[in-house]
Structure formats: structure tokens, C-alpha cells
Coordinates of C-alpha atoms in Angstrom, one line a residue:
X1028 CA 10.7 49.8 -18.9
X1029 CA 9.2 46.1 -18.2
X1030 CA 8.2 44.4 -21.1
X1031 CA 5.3 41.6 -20.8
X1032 CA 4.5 38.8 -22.5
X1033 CA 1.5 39.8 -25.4
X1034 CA -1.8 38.0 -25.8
X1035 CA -1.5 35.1 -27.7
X1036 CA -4.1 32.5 -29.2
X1037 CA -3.8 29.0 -28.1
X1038 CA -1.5 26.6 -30.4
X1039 CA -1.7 22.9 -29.7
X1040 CA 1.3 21.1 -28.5
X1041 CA 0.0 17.5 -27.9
X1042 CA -3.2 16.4 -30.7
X1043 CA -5.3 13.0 -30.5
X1044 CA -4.9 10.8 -33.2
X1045 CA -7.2 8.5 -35.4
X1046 CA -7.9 5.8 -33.4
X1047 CA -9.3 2.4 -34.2
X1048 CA -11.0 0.3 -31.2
X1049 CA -12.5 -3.2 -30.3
X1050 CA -15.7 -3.7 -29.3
X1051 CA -16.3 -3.5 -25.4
X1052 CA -12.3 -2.1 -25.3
X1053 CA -11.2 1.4 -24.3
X1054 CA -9.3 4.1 -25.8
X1055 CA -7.9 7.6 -24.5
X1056 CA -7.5 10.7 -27.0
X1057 CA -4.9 13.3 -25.6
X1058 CA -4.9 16.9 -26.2
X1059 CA -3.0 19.7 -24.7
X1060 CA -2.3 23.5 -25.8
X1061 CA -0.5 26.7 -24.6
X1062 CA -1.4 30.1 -25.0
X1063 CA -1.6 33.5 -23.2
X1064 CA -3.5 33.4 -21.2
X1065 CA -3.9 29.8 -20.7
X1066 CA -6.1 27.9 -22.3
X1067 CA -8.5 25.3 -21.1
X1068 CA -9.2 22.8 -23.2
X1069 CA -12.4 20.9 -23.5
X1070 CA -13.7 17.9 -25.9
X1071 CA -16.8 18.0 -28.4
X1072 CA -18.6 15.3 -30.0
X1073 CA -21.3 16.2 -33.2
X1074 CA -21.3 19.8 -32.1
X1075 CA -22.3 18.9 -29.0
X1076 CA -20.1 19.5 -26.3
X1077 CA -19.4 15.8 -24.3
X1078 CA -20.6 15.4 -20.6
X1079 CA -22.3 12.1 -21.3
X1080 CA -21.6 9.7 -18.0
X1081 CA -19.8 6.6 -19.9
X1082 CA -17.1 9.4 -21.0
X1083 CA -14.4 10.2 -18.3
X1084 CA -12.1 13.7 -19.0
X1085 CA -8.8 13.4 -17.1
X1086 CA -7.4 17.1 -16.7
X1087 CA -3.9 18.2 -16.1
X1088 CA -1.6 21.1 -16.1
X1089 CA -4.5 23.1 -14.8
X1090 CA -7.0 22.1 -17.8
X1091 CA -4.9 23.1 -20.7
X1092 CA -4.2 19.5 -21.2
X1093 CA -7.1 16.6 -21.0
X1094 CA -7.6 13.1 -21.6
X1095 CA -11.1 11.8 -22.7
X1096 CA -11.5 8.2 -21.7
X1097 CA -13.9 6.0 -23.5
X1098 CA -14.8 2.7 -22.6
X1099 CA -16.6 -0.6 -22.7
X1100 CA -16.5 0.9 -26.7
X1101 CA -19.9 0.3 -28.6
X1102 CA -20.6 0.4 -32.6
X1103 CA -22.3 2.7 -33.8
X1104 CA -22.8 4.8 -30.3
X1105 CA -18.8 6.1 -30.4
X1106 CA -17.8 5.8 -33.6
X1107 CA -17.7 9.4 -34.5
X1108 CA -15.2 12.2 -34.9
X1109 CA -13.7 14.0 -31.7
X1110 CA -13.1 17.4 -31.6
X1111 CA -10.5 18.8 -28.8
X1112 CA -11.3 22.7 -28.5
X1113 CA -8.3 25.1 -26.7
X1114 CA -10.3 28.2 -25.5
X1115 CA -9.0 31.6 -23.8
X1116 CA -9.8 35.7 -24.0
X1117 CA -7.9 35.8 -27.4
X1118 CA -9.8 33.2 -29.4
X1119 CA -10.5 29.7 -29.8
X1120 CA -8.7 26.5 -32.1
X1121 CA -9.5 23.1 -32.6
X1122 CA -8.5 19.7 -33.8
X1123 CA -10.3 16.2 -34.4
X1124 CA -9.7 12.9 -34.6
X1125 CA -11.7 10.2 -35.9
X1126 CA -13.0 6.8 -33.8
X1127 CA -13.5 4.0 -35.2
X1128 CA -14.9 1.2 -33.3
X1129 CA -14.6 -3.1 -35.0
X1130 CA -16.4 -5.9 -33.1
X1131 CA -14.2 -8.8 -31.9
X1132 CA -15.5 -11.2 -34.3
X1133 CA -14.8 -8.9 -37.5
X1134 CA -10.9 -7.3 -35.8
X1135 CA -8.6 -7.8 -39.2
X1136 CA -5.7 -9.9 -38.8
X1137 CA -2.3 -8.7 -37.0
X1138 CA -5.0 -6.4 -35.1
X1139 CA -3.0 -6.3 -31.6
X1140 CA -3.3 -8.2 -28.5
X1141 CA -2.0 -8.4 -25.0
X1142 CA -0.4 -11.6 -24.1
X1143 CA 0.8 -10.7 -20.6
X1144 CA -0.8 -7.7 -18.6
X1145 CA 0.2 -6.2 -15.5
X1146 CA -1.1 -7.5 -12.1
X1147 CA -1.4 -6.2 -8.8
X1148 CA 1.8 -5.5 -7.3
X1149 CA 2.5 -4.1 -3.4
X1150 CA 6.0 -2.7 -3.3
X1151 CA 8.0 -0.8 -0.3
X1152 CA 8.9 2.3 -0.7
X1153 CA 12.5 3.1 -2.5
X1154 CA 12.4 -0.3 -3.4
X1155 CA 11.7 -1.1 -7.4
X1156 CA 8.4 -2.3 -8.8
X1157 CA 8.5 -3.9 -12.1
X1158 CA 4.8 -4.3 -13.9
X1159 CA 5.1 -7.1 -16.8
X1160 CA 3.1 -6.5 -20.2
X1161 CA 3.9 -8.2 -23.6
X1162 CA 2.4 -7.9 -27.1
X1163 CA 2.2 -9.6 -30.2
X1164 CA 0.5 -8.9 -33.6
X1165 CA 1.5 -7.6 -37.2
X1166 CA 2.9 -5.1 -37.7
X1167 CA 4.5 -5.7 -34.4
X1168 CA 3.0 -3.5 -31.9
X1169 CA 4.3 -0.7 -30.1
X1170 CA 3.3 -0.3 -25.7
X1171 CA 2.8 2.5 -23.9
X1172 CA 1.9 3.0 -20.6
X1173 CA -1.0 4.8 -18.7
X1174 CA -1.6 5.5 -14.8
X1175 CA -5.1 6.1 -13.6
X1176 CA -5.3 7.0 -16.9
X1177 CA -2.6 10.0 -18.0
X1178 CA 0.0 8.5 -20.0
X1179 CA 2.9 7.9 -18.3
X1180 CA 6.4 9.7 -20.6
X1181 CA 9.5 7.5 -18.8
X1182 CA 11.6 10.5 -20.5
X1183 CA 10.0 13.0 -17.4
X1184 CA 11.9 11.1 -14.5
X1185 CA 14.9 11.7 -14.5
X1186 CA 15.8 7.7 -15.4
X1187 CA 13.6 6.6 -12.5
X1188 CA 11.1 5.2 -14.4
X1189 CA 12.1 3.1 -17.6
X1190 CA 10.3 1.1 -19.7
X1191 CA 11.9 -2.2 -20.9
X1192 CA 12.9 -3.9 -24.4
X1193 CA 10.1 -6.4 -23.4
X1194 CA 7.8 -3.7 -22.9
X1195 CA 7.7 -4.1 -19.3
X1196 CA 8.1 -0.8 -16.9
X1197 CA 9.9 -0.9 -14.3
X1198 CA 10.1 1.3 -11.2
X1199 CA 12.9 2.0 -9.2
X1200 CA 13.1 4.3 -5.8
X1201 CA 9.3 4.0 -5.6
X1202 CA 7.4 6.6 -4.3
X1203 CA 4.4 7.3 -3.1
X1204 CA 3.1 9.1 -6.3
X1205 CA 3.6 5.6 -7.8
X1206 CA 0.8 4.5 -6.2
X1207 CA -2.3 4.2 -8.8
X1208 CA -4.0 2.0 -11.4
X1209 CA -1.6 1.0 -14.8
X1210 CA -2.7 0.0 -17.9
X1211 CA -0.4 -0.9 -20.6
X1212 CA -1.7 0.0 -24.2
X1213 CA -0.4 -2.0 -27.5
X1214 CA -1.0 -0.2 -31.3
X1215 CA -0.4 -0.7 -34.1
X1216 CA -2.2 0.2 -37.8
X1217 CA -5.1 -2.0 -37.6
X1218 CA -6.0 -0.5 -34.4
X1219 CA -5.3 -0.5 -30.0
X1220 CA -5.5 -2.8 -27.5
X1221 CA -5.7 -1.9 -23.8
X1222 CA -5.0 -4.5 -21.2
X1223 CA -6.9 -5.0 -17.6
X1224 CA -5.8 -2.9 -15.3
X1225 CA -3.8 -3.4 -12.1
X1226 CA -2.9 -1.3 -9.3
X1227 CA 0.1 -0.7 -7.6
X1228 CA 0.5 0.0 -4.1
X1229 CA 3.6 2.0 -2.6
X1230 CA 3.7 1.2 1.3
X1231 CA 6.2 2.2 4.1
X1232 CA 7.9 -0.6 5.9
X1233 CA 6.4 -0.7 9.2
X1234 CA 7.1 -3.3 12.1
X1235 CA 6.3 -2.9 15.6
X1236 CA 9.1 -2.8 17.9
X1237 CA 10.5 -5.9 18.8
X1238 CA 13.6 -6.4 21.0
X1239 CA 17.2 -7.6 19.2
X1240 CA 19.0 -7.6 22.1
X1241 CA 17.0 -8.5 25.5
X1242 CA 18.4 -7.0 29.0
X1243 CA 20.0 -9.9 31.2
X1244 CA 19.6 -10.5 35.2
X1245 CA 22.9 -9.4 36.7
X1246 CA 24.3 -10.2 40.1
X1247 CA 26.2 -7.5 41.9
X1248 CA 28.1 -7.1 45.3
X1249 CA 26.5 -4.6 47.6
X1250 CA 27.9 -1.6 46.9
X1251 CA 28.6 -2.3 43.5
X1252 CA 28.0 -1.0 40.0
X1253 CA 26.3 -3.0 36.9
X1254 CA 25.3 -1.9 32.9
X1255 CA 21.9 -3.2 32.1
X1256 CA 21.7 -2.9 27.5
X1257 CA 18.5 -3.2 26.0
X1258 CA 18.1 -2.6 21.9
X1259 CA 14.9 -2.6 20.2
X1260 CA 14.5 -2.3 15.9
X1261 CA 11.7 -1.6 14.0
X1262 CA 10.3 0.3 11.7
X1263 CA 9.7 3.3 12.7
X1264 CA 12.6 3.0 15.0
X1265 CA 11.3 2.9 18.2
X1266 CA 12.1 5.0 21.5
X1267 CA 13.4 3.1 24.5
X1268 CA 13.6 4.1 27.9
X1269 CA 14.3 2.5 31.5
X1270 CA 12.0 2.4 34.2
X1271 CA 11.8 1.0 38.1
X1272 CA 8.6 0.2 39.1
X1273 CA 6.4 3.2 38.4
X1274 CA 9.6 5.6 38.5
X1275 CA 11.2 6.7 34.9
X1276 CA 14.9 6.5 35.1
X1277 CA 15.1 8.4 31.7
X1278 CA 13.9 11.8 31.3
X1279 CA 11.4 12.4 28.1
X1280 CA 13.6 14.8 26.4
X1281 CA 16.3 12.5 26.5
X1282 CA 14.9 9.2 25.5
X1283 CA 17.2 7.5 22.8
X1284 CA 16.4 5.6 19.9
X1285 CA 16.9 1.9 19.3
X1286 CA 19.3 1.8 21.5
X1287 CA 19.9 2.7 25.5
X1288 CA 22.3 1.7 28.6
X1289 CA 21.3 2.2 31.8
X1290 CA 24.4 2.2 34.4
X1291 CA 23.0 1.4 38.4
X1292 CA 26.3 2.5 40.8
X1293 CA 26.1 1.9 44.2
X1294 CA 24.0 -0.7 44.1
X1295 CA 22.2 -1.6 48.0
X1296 CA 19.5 -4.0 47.3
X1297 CA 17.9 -6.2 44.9
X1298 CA 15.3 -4.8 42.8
X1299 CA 13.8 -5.3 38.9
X1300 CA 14.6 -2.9 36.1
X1301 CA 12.3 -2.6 33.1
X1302 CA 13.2 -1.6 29.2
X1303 CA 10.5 -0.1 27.7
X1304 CA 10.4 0.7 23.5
X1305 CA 7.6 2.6 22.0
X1306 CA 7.4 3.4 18.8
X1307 CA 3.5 4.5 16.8
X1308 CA 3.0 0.8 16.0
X1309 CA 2.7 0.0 19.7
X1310 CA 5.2 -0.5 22.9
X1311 CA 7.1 -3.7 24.7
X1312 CA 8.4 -4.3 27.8
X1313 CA 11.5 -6.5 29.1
X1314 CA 12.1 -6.7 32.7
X1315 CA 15.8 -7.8 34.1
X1316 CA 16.8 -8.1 37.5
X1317 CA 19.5 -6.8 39.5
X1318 CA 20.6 -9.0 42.2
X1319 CA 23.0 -8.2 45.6
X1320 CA 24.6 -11.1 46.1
X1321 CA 24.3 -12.5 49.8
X1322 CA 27.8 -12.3 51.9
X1323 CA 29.4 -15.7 53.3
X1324 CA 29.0 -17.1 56.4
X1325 CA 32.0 -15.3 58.4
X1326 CA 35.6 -16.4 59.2
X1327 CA 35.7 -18.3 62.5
X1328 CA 38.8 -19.1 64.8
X1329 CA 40.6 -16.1 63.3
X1330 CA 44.7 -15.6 64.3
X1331 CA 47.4 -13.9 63.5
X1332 CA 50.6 -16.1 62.4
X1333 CA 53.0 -13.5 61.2
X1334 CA 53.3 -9.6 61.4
X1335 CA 55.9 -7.5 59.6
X1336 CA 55.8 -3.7 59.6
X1337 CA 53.4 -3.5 56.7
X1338 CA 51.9 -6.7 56.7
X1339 CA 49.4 -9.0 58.8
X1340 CA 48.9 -12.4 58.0
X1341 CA 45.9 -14.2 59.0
X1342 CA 44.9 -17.4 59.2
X1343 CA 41.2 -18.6 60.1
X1344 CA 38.2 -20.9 59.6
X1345 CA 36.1 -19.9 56.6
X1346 CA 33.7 -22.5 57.4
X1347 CA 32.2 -22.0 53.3
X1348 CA 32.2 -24.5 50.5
X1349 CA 34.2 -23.2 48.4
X1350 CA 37.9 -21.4 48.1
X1351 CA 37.5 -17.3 49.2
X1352 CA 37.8 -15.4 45.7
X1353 CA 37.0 -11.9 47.1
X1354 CA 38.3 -9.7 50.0
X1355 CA 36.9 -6.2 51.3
X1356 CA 40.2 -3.9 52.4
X1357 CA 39.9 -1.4 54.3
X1358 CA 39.0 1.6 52.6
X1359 CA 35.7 -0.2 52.0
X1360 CA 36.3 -0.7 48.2
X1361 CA 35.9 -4.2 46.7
X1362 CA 38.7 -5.9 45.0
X1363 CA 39.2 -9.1 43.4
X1364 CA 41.8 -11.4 44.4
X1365 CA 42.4 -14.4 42.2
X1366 CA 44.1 -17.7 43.4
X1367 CA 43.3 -18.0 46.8
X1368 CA 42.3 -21.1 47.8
X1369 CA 43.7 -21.6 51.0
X1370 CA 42.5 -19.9 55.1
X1371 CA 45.4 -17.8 55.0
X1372 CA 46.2 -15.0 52.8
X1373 CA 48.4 -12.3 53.2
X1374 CA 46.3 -8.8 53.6
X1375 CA 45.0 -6.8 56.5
X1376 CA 41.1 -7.2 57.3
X1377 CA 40.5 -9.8 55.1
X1378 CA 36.4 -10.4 54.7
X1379 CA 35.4 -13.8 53.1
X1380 CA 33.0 -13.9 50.4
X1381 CA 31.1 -16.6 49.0
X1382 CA 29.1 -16.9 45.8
X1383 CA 25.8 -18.9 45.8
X1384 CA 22.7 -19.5 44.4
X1385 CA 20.7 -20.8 41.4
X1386 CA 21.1 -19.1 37.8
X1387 CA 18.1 -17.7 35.7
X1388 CA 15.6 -19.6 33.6
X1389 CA 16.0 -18.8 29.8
X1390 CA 13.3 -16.4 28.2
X1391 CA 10.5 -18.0 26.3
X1392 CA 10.6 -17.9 22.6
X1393 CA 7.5 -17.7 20.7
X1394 CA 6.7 -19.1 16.6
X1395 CA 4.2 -18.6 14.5
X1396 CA 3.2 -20.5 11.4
X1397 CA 3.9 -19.5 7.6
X1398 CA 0.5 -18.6 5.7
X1399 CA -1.2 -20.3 3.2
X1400 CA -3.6 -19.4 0.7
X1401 CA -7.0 -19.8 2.1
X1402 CA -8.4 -23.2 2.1
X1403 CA -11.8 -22.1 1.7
X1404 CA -14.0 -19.6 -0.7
X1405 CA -15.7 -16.1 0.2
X1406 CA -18.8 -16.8 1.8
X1407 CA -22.4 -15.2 1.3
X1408 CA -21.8 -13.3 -2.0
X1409 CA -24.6 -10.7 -2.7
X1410 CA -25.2 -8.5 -5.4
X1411 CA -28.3 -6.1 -5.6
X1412 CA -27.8 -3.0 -8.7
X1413 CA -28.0 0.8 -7.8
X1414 CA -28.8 1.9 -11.0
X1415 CA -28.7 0.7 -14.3
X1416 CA -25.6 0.1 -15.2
X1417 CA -24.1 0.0 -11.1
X1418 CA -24.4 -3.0 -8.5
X1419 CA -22.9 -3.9 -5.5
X1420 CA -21.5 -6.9 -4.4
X1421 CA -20.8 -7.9 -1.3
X1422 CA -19.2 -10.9 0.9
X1423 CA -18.1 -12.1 3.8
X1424 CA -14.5 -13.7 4.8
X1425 CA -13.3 -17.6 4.0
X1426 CA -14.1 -19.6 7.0
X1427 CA -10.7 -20.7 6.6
X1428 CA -8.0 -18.0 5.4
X1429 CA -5.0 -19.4 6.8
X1430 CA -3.3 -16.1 6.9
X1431 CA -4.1 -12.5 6.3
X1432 CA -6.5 -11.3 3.4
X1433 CA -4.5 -9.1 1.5
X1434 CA -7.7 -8.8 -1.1
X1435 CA -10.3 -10.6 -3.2
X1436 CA -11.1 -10.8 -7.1
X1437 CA -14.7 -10.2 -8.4
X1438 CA -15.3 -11.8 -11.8
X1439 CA -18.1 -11.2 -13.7
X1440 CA -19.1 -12.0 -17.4
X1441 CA -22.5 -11.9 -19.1
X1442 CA -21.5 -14.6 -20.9
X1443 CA -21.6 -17.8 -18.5
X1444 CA -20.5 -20.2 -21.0
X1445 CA -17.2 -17.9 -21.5
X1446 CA -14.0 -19.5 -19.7
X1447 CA -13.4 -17.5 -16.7
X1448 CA -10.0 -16.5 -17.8
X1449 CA -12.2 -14.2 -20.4
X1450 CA -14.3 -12.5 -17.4
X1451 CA -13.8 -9.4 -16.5
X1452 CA -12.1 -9.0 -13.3
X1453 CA -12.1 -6.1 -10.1
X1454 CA -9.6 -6.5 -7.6
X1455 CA -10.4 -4.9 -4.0
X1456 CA -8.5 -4.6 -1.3
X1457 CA -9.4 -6.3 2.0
X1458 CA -12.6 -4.9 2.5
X1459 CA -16.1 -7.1 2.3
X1460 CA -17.8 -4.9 -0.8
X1461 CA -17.1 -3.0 -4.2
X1462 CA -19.2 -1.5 -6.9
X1463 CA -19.2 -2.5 -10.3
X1464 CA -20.0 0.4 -13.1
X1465 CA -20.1 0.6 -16.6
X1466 CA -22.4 -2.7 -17.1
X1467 CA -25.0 -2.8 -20.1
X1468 CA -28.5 -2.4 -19.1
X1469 CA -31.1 -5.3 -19.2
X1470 CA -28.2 -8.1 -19.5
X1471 CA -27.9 -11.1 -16.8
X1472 CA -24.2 -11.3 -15.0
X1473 CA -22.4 -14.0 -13.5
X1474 CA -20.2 -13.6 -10.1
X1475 CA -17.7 -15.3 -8.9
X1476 CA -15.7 -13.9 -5.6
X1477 CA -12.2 -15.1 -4.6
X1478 CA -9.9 -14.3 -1.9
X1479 CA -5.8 -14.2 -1.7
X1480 CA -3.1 -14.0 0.9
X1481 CA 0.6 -13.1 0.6
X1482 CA 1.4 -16.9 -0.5
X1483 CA -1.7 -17.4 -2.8
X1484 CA -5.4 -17.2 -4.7
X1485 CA -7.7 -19.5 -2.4
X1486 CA -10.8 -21.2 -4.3
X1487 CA -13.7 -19.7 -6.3
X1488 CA -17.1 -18.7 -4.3
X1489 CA -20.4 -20.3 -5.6
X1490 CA -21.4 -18.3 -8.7
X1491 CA -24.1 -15.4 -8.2
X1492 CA -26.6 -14.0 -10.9
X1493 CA -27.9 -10.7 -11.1
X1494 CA -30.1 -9.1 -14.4
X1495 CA -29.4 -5.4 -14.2
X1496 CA -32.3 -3.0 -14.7
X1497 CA -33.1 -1.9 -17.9
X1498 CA -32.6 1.4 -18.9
X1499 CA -34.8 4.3 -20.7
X1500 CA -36.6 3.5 -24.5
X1501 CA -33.8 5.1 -26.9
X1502 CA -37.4 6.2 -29.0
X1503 CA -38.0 8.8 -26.5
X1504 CA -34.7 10.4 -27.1
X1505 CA -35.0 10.5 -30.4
X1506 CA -38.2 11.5 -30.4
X1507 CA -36.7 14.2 -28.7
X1508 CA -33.8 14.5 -30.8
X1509 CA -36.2 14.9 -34.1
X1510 CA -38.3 17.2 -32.8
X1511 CA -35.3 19.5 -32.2
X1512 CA -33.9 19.8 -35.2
X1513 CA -37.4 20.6 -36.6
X1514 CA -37.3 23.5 -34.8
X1515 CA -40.6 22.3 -33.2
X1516 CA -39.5 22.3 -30.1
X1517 CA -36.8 25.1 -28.6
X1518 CA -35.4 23.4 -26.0
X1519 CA -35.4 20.2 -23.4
X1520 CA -34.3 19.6 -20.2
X1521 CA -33.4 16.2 -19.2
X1522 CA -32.5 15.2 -15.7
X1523 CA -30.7 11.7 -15.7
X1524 CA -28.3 9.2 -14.2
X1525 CA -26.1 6.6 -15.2
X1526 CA -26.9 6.9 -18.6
X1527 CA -30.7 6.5 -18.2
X1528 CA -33.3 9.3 -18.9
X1529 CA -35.4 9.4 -15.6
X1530 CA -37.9 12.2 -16.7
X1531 CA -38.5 15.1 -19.3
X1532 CA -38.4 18.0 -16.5
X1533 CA -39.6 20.6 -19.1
X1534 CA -40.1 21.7 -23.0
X1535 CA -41.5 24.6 -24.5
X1536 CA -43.3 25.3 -27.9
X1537 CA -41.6 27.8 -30.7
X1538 CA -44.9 29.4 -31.4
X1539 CA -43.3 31.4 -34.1

């Protein structure tokens, strides 16, 4: 008989909490539930059920757990209680919490703050990446951490990810996964605090091939056999192979990695050999030369002084340089014989040889200066809004970047007096443009673009201004609004974006 697990109404095993916010901050409620089947959880606000575009719902384990995200926080739009709903076939259950939202000017004292956020960090793979954050406040206030914005439970990996005394988490054998936007998040009972954001970015080492050890020109006697080595690193390690002319010398199937020896035997004339390594990231060539050296001028006035019965000796003219250091016997095999430096030796068929000739140049070496941080500020900042609460900006590169562009700040503040260590800052990556969302309607922004390499920030562009549009009268929606709940009107359908009512697209009369 198989037994099955019975029906079951949802329970809650994660519930938000009363939360109290600053003005212009964020704040995340989590909520999660089990049940048979599974629930899926959703998030209501006044009866109504949210979908407004300034809220963002973060779903995981396949929607019975969600985060609602609110932010750029604004009093009294969002304070209000929160109701997370857990819904299947057997019935539904539900939980609030309450939002309460203070302006800056009115926090209480001890309210928390961040004193050091996190900031963009690039990190290879299986390496660690530590992302800073400190606290103070009173009571002293506890941090937690959030990526793209699910909180982040250390206790789930294993040790891999740890958050520090200082309140600092750190990374270790990153992974791709680890790859997103962090946020770390101070609390205590007077209220939260959420710091900027930063991103983290998990790359894979790669380097184009290069070569570590170089083939060398080699000189050989006809006949002979010479070992040409070539090595090439690189990440990822590349193939190598030998070639002569257009003529492979190492099959495809065969092609090592890093690493290959080519043996010539039998060598009969001079010709070049090239080392080839490929790898995705691009190929290099290094060409060595394998030289037949050129016999000696031969012996001259040759005779025979003294004969045994296994044993010639000869005597003769050499009419070379230099002392004869080889001899050919006669089997046709080349042997080396050390010492002689006299025009008598005593072997049969003696053949002079004579080394000459001038040696190789060395290879070039090529250098390249360290970056900087550019010299000179984004040019040709523009900024035009897409809606009401959405521009783009856009720029072009520093005339002078003295190295690579690994990205660019945009600040941006609607307060131009503010210092701009108070602006509100988007980082990009090393593309010309971004979009900015979330702004308030009707206000006047200041921009300010600036560029960074590996080394450094480079200088602040000319400041830009741009008023963003303003949005739909508020007294038509609650015009609206009243007229609902006076039954006078049974139903409205609004077609909108970014927050901004755009048109009434119908309403009908109850004529009862």
C-alpha cells in the first residue's frame, strides 16, 4: 500500500517584521511558507493587492518565498501595514507587518548608520573577495547582508561564505554565482539603514598565449639529428604545434598542450621551423632555424706514415684555421673526436671538418607602460528623460585615459549645494550610457560623470542639469479613488507607466 503525503494548508516559515525606515532609504520585508501543495506567496497593501511600479517582488524557491523591495521610501505614501498572503488548493493564511517611514531631519538618536559600505570589487575566480561594511549607532547595530536583493544566510555554504566580527563578508573560492549587486543592511530598534550598493564581478583568468620558453636556431651536421622545444602559457592553456612552411608536422588529434618537442633526424639541408600556440584568446608564432653546417675545405698533400695490421696513420695538409675536432669513419656515422689539434691522427679515412660562421641576433623584447588613472574627465555628458521618473545619460571617453576603462561613476543629486560625497552614485561598466530610475517627478538633477582604470578614479566631468517631467495630478486619482468607494462608479481602468497615470481607458456608471 503507498501512502502519500495529505493536503495541507500553508504555515509560514520565514515572516517580515515591523520595520522602521528613513526617508529616501530602502527596506526589504521577507516572507516564505510551505504547504501541500505549495504555496505561492504574494504581498498586499490596504486590501489591495501590490503591483505598483516603485515596488520590486523578488521570488524564490518557486514563489513560495518573496521579497518586496521598497525604495527611495516616502512619508506618508509607504507608511502602511504589509500583508504577506501564502495561497494554495487547501486555503489561504496571512501575516503583516507594519512600515514606518521618519524623515532624515526628525531620525531619533542612535538611529543606525553606515560608516563604510561596500564598493565595487572584480575578483578571479576561486580566489576570495572580501566586501567591507561597518556600523555604528545605539543600541549597537546588527549587519546583514543582501545580493541583488535576497538576503544572503552565510550558514547555507558550507563555510564558504562568512561574514566577519567587523561585519565585513568575505568570499572565498568565488564562483560565478557570486557575481551580483550587495548591499549591507544595519538595524537596530530605532529603525534600518541600507547602504549603496556595489557589485561584484567573478571573472575567469584569461591571457592570450604568450611564449615562456622560445625555440632557438640550431646548427647541425648533414646527416644529423637536432630537438627544437617551444612552451607557450596562458590562460586557457594554449595548443601548440610545429609547422614547415605551409606543411603541419603535427597531426590535429595529436597537438599537445603548453608544451611540445619536435625531433628533425636526418637532417639534409637548412630550412626554418615554426612553433605555433593557439589557444581561444588568439594564436603566436616563433620561427627557429635549423642550420647544416658547411664542410671544410679538404685535406691536401695527404700520406701515409705508418701502417699496422689494424691501423693507418695519416698525415696531411688541412689547409683550415683552426684544429680538426670531427672525423667521418667509414661506416658513414659522425663521431666526435676531442683533442686533436695536430695533421696527423691515428684513424682510417679521416675527413676534416671545420666550424664557421656568424651566431644569431638576440630576439627583440617588447615593454609596455604601467596605467594611470585618466588624466582627463568624460567628455560630452547628455542626459534627456524617458519618462518621468527614467533618463538616460550618456558620454563619451576621456581624451586622455592612460590605460584601460574599467568603468565610470554617474552622480547625481537634486540638491546642488549637497557635497558630492552625499550624491547618489551608479556605477557602469565600460560602456558610454546608463539609465537612471526611481527619480521624483518635476525635480531638477545635477550630473557629474567620472571615469576609472585599474590604478585609479580620473577627474569629474562638467556638471549637467536635467528637470525631469512632471508626472499626473494626484486629484485625479483621488477623484477616482472617492468616487469608488461611493459606489458611484463600479470600476476604472487605468493604463500607466512609471508611476504616472497616462489616461482613464474606461469607467462605467452603477445605474442601480
Amino acid at each position: 500500500m503507498l501512502l502519500g503525503v495529505s493536503d495541507a494548508l500553508p504555515e509560514f516559515t520565514k515572516v517580515p517584521v515591523d520595520q522602521v525606515g528613513v526617508s529616501g532609504g530602502e527596506i526589504s520585508f521577507e516572507c516564505q511558507a510551505t504547504g501541500n501543495p505549495k504555496p505561492r506567496v504574494s504581498w498586499v497593501k490596504r486590501g489591495m493587492k501590490i503591483s505598483f511600479q516603485h515596488f520590486e517582488i523578488i521570488e524564490f524557491d518557486e514563489g513560495a518565498g518573496s521579497v518586496l523591495r521598497i525604495q527611495r521610501l516616502r512619508a506618508p505614501r509607504d507608511d502602511a501595514i504589509y500583508e504577506c498572503v501564502a495561497e494554495n488548493t487547501e486555503g489561504n493564511v496571512s501575516v503583516s507587518a507594519r512600515l514606518s517611514v521618519i524623515q532624515e531631519d526628525r531620525l531619533p538618536s542612535g538611529f543606525p548608520n553606515i560608516d563604510t559600505g561596500p564598493q565595487l570589487r572584480m575578483v578571479e575566480r576561486n580566489r576570495t573577495a572580501t566586501m567591507l561594511c561597518s556600523a555604528s549607532g545605539n543600541p549597537g547595530p546588527e549587519i546583514t547582508w543582501y545580493k541583488d536583493f535576497l538576503p544572503i544566510d552565510p550558514s547555507a555554504s558550507n563555510g564558504r561564505i562568512k561574514q566577519l566580527r567587523s561585519g565585513a563578508l568575505q568570499i572565498d573560492n568565488s564562483e560565478d554565482a557570486d557575481q551580483g549587486k550587495y548591499e549591507c543592511v544595519a538595524s537596530n530598534m530605532k529603525g534600518v539603514r541600507y547602504s549603496v550598493p556595489a557589485n561584484l564581478y567573478v571573472r575567469v583568468r584569461r591571457v592570450p598565449p604568450r611564449f615562456s620558453i622560445l625555440p632557438t636556431n640550431k646548427e647541425v651536421m648533414l646527416g644529423g639529428s637536432v630537438s627544437l622545444t617551444c612552451v607557450a602559457v596562458g590562460s586557457p592553456l594554449p595548443f601548440v604545434k610545429w609547422m614547415m612552411g605551409l606543411e603541419d608536422l603535427t597531426k590535429e588529434d595529436e597537438m599537445p598542450m603548453g608544451r611540445n618537442v619536435l625531433e628533425v633526424t636526418n637532417v639534409r639541408e637548412s630550412a626554418n621551423y615554426t612553433c605555433v600556440a593557439m589557444s581561444s584568446l588568439g594564436m603566436i608564432e616563433a620561427t627557429a632555424q635549423i642550420t647544416v653546417k658547411a664542410l671544410p675545405k679538404p685535406p691536401t698533400s695527404l700520406i701515409v706514415t705508418e701502417t699496422t695490421a689494424t691501423s693507418v696513420t695519416l698525415t696531411w695538409d688541412s689547409g683550415n684555421q683552426e684544429p680538426v675536432s670531427r672525423a667521418k669513419s667509414s661506416n658513414n656515422d659522425f663521431q666526435e673526436v676531442d683533442g686533436v689539434s695536430t695533421t696527423h691522427y691515428s684513424i682510417g679515412g679521416l675527413r676534416p671538418n671545420y666550424d664557421f660562421g656568424r651566431g644569431p641576433p638576440s630576439d627583440p623584447v617588447e615593454v609596455r607602460t604601467a596605467e594611470q588613472a585618466p588624466s582627463s574627465p568624460p567628455l560630452h555628458i547628455r542626459a534627456r528623460m524617458l519618462s518621468a521618473s527614467t533618463m538616460l545619460v550618456q558620454w563619451e571617453p576621456p581624451e586622455e585615459p592612460n590605460g584601460r576603462i574599467r568603468g565610470y561613476r554617474v552622480y547625481y543629486s537634486s540638491d546642488l549645494t549637497a557635497p558630492l560625497s552625499t550624491w547618489q552614485i551608479q556605477i557602469t561598466d565600460d560602456t558610454s550610457m546608463t539609465t537612471i530610475s526611481g527619480l521624483t517627478p518635476d525635480i531638477t538633477y545635477s550630473l557629474r560623470v567620472q571615469g576609472f582604470t585599474s590604478v585609479g578614479d580620473g577627474p569629474l566631468s562638467d556638471m549637467v542639469q536635467v528637470k525631469t517631467q512632471q508626472g499626473a495630478p494626484v486629484s485625479s486619482v483621488l477623484l477616482v479613488s472617492e468616487c469608488l468607494s461611493q459606489g458611484e462608479i463600479e470600476g476604472v481602468l487605468f493604463l500607466w507607466r512609471e508611476e504616472t497615470v497616462l489616461s482613464t481607458a474606461g469607467l462605467w456608471m452603477d445605474t442601480h
